Coordinates of C-alpha atoms in Angstrom, one line a residue:
X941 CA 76.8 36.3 113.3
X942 CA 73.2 34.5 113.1
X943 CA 72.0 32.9 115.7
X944 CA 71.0 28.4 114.9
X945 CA 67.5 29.4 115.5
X946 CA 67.6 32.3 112.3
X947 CA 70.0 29.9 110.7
X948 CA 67.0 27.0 110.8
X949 CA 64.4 29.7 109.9
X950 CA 66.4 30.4 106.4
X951 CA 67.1 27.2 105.8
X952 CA 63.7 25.9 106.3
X953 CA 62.1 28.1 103.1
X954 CA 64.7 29.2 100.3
X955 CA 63.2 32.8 99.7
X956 CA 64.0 33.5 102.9
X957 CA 67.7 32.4 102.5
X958 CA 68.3 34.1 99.2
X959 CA 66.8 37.1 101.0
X960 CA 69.5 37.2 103.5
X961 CA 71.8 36.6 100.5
X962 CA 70.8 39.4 99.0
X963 CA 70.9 41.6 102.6
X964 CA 74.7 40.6 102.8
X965 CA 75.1 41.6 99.4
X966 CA 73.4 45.2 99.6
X967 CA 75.3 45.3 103.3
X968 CA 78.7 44.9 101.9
X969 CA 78.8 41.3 103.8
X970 CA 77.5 43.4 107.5
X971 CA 80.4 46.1 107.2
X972 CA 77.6 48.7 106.9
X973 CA 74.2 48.8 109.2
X974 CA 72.5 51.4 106.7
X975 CA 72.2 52.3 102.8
X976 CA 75.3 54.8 103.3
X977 CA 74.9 55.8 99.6
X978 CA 71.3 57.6 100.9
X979 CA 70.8 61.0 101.8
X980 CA 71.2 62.5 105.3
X981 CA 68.0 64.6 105.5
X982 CA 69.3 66.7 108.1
X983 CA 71.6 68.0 105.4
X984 CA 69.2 69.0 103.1
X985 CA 67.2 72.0 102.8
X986 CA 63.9 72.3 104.7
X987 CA 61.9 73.7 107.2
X988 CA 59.3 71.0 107.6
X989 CA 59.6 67.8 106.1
X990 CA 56.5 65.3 105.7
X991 CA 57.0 61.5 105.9
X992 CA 55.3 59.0 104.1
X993 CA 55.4 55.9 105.6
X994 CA 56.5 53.0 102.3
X995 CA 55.7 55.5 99.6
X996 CA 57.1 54.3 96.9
X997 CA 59.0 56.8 94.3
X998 CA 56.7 55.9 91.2
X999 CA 53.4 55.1 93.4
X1000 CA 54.0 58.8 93.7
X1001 CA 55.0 60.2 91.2
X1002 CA 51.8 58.5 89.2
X1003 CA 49.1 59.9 91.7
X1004 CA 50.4 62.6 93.9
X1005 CA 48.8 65.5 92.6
X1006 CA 50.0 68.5 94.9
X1007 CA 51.9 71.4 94.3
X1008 CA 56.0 71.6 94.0
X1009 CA 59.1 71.0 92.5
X1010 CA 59.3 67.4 91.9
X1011 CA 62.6 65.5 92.4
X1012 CA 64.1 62.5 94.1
X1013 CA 66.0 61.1 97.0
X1014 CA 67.8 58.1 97.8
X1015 CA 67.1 57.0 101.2
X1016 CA 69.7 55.5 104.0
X1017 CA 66.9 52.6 104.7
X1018 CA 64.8 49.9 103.3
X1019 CA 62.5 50.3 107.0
X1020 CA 61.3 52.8 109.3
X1021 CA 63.7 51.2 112.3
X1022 CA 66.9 51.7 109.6
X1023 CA 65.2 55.1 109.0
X1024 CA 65.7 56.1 111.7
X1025 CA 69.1 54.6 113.2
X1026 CA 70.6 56.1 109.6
X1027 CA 69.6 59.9 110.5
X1028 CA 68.4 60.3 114.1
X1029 CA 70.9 57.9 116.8
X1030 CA 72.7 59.8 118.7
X1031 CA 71.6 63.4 117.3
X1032 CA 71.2 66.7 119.0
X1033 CA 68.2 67.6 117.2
X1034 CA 66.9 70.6 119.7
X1035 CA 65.6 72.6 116.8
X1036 CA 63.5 70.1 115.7
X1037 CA 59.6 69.0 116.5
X1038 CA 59.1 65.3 115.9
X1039 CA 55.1 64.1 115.3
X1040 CA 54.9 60.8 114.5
X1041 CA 52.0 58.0 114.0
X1042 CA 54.4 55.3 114.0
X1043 CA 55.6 53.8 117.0
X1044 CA 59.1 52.8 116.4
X1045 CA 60.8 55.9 118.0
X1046 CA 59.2 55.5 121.3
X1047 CA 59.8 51.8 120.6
X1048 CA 63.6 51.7 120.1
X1049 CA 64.1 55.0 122.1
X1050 CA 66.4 54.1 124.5
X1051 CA 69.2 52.9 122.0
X1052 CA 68.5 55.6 119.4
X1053 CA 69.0 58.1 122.1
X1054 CA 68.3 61.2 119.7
X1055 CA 67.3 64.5 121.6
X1056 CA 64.2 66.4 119.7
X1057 CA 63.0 69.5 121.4
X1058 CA 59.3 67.6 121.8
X1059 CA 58.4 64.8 120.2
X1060 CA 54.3 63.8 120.0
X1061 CA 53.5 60.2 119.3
X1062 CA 50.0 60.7 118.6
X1063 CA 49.5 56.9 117.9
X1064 CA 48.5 56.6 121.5
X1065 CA 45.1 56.6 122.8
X1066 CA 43.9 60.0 121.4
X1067 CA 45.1 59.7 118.1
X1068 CA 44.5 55.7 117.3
X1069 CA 41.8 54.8 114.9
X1070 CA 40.2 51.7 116.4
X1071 CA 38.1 50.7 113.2
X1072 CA 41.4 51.1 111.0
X1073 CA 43.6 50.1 113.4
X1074 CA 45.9 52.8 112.5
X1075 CA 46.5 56.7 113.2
X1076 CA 44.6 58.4 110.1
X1077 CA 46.1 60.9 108.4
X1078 CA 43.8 63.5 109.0
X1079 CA 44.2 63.0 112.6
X1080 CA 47.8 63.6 111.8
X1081 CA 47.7 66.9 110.2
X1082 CA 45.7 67.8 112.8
X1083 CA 48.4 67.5 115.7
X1084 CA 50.8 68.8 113.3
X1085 CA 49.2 72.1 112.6
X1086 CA 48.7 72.4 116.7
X1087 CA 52.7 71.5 116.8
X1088 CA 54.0 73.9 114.1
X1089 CA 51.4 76.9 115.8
X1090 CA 52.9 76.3 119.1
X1091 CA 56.5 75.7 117.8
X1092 CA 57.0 78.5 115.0
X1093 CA 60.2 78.7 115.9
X1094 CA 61.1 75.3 115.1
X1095 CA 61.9 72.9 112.2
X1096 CA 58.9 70.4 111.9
X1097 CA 59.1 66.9 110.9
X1098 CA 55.5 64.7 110.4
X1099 CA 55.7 61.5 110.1
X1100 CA 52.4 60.1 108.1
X1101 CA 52.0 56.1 108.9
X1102 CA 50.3 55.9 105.3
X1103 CA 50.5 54.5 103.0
X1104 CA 51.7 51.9 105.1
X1105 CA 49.4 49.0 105.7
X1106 CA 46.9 49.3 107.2
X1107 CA 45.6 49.9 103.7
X1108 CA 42.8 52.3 104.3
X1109 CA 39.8 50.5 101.8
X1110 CA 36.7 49.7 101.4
X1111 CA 34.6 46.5 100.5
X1112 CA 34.8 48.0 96.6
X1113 CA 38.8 47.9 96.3
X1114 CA 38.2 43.8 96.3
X1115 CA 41.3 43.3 98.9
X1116 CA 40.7 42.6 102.4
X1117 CA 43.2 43.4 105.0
X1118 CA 42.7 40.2 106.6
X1119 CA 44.0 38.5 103.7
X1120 CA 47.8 39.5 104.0
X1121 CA 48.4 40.1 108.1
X1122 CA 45.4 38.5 109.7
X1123 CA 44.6 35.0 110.5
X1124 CA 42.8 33.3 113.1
X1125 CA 44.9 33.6 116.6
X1126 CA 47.8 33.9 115.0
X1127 CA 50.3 36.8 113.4
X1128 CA 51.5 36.9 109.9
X1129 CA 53.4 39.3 107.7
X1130 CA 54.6 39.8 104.0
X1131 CA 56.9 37.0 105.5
X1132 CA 54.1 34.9 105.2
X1133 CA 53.5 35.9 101.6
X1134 CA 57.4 35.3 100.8
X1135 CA 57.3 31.7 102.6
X1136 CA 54.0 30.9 100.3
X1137 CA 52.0 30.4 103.3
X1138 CA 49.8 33.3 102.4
X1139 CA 48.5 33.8 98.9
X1140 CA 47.6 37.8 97.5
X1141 CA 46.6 38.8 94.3
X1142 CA 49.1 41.3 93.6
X1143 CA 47.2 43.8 91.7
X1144 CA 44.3 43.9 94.5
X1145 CA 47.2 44.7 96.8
X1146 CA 48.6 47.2 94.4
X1147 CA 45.3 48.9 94.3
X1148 CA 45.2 48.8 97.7
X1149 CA 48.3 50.5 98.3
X1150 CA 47.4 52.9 95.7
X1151 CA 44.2 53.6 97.5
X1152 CA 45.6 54.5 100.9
X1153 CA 47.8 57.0 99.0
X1154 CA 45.1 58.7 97.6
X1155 CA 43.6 58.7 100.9
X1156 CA 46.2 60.5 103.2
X1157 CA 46.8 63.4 99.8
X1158 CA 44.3 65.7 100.7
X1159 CA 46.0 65.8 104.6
X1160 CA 49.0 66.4 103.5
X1161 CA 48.0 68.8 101.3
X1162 CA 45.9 70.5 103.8
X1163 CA 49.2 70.5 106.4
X1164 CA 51.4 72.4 103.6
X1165 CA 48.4 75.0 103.2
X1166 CA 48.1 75.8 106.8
X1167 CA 51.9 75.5 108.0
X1168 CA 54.7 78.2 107.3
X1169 CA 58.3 77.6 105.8
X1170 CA 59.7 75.7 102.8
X1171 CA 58.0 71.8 102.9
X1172 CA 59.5 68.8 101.7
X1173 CA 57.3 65.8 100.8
X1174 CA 59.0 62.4 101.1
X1175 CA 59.2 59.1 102.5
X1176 CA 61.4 56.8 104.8
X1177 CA 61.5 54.1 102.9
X1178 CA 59.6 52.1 99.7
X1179 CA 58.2 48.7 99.3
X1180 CA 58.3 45.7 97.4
X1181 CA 54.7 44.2 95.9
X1182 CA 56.2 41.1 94.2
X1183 CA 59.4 42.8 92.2
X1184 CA 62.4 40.5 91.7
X1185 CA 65.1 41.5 94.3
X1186 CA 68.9 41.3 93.4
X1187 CA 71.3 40.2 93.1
X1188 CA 69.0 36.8 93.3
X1189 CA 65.7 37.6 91.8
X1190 CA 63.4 36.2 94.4
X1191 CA 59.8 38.2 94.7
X1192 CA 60.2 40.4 97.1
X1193 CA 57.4 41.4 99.4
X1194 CA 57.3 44.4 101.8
X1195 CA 60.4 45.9 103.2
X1196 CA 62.8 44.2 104.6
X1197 CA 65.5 46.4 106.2
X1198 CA 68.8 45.7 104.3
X1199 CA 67.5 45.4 101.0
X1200 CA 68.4 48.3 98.6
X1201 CA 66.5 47.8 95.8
X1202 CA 65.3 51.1 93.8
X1203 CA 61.7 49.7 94.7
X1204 CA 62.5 50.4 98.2
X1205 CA 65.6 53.1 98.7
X1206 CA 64.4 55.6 96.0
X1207 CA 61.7 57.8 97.2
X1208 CA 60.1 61.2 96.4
X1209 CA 61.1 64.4 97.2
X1210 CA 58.5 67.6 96.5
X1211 CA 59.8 70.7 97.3
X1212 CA 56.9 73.3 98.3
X1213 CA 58.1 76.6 98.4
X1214 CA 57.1 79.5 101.6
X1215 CA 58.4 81.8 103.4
X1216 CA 60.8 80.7 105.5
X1217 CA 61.4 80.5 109.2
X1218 CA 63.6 82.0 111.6
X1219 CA 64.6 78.5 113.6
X1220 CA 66.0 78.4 117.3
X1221 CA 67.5 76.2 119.2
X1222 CA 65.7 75.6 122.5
X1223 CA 65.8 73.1 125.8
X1224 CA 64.0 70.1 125.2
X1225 CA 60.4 70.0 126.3
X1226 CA 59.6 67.1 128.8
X1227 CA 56.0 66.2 127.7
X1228 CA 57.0 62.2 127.3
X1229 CA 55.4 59.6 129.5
X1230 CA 56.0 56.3 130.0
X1231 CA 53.4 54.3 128.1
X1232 CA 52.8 50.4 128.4
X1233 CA 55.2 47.9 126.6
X1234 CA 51.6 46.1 125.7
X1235 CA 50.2 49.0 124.0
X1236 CA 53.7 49.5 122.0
X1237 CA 53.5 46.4 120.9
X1238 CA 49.9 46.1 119.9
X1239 CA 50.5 49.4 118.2
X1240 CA 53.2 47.8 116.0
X1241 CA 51.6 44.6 115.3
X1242 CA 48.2 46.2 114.3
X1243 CA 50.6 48.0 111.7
X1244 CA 51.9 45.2 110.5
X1245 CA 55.6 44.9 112.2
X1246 CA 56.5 41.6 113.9

């Protein structure tokens, strides 16, 4: 059911109402919550497994230049928060290390209710970039070597925030980050990009993207070099950069959860051969603490989620 208010807020811009046309469609009209046609990666063979936040299959597969057996993956989601409802809720998990730089664990923790043996959410104070505005990737391969050298026992899982926006740039790229989430005292979001409000050239934001990529490589590349066991690279989810959705070919922007497009459900999957690990089960380690509902939420918008 929609409540009048969404009901006004898709009526007032038609992208927005084909979108959710297109979200019952992919949804089977609501009888499922998640692409049930993806892959549960807990099923799949791995000993560490690195995330890339919105990497797109063929962003990858054009620039990635790392070591492996190339395939792909269809994933259960179209966004990190259907990510991670489609293959952690509810999920003993005490073999398992989680490192993160994206808040939406901690965020929606409570309802997910998944049991890791630790998870570190280094986008807190220590690990936030405050020029970026985002966790940087070398920051996170630093945390994750500490994890997997404390936890060798354990199946590792890294979640990289890039190349999720913030795109990681310079002056020379010819995009600004301002120009598709900031505006003067006031949010915005590919929303505002799909409603018209917000104008981008798509290939500066393509480049962009492609950029930030390039950018968090040689971290993850330095992570599979100094970590043991066999190492999957992949990602959570795609994104959309102006591709016509189905089935109503609206330009889509971002990625909208519920939207199964090959843009945003198929992603990469590089297997990276070692020696594997023996991996235990243990009690779950109680380093958590309870962090500010302001700072989650700045976190979140500074990445970009509404």
């Amino acid at each position: 059911m929609y409540s009048l208010s969404q009901l006004r807020r898709g009526l007032s811009n038609p992208n927005l109402f084909f979108r959710e046309l297109n979200r019952l469609y992919h949804r089977r009209l609501n009888t499922r919550s998640y692409n049930t046609s993806g892959v549960d990666i807990f099923k799949e063979d791995w000993d560490n497994l690195l995330i890339l936040d919105a990497c797109r299959y063929d962003m990858f597969e054009e620039h990635a230049d790392l070591p492996g057996q190339f395939e792909s993956r269809q994933s259960r989601s179209s966004s990190t928060r259907e990510f991670l409802k489609a293959n952690f809720q509810g999920r003993d998990l005490l073999d398992t290390v989680y490192v993160t730089a994206n808040p939406q664990l901690y965020r929606h923790r409570d309802w997910l209710d998944v049991q890791f043996h630790e998870v570190r959410h280094i986008w807190q104070q220590e690990g936030w970039d405050d020029k970026y505005q985002t966790v940087m990737p070398e920051t996170t391969t630093e945390h994750a070597i500490e994890a997997a050298a404390e936890h060798p026992d354990k199946r590792l899982i890294v979640h990289y925030i890039q190349p999720h926006y913030p795109f990681l740039i310079d002056e020379e790229v010819g995009f600004d980050n301002s120009q598709l989430f900031l505006k003067p005292d006031e949010a915005a979001s590919w929303d505002e990009v799909m409603k018209g409000i917000l104008e981008v050239d798509r290939s500066s934001l393509w480049e962009a993207y492609i950029t930030t990529l390039k950018r968090a490589l040689p971290s993850v590349k330095d992570l599979i070099n100094n970590i043991e066991g066999k190492s999957v690279i992949t990602s959570d989810h795609g994104n959309m950069v102006g591709e016509r959705a189905s089935p109503f070919p609206i330009r889509e922007w971002g990625h909208p959860r519920g939207i199964y497009t090959k843009e945003l459900v198929k992603v990469p999957w590089l297997v990276v051969d070692g020696e594997r690990r023996e991996i235990l089960v243990e009690e779950q380690v109680e380093t958590e603490s309870k962090i500010a509902d302001d700072i989650v939420e700045e976190r979140l918008k500074d990445l970009g989620y509404k």
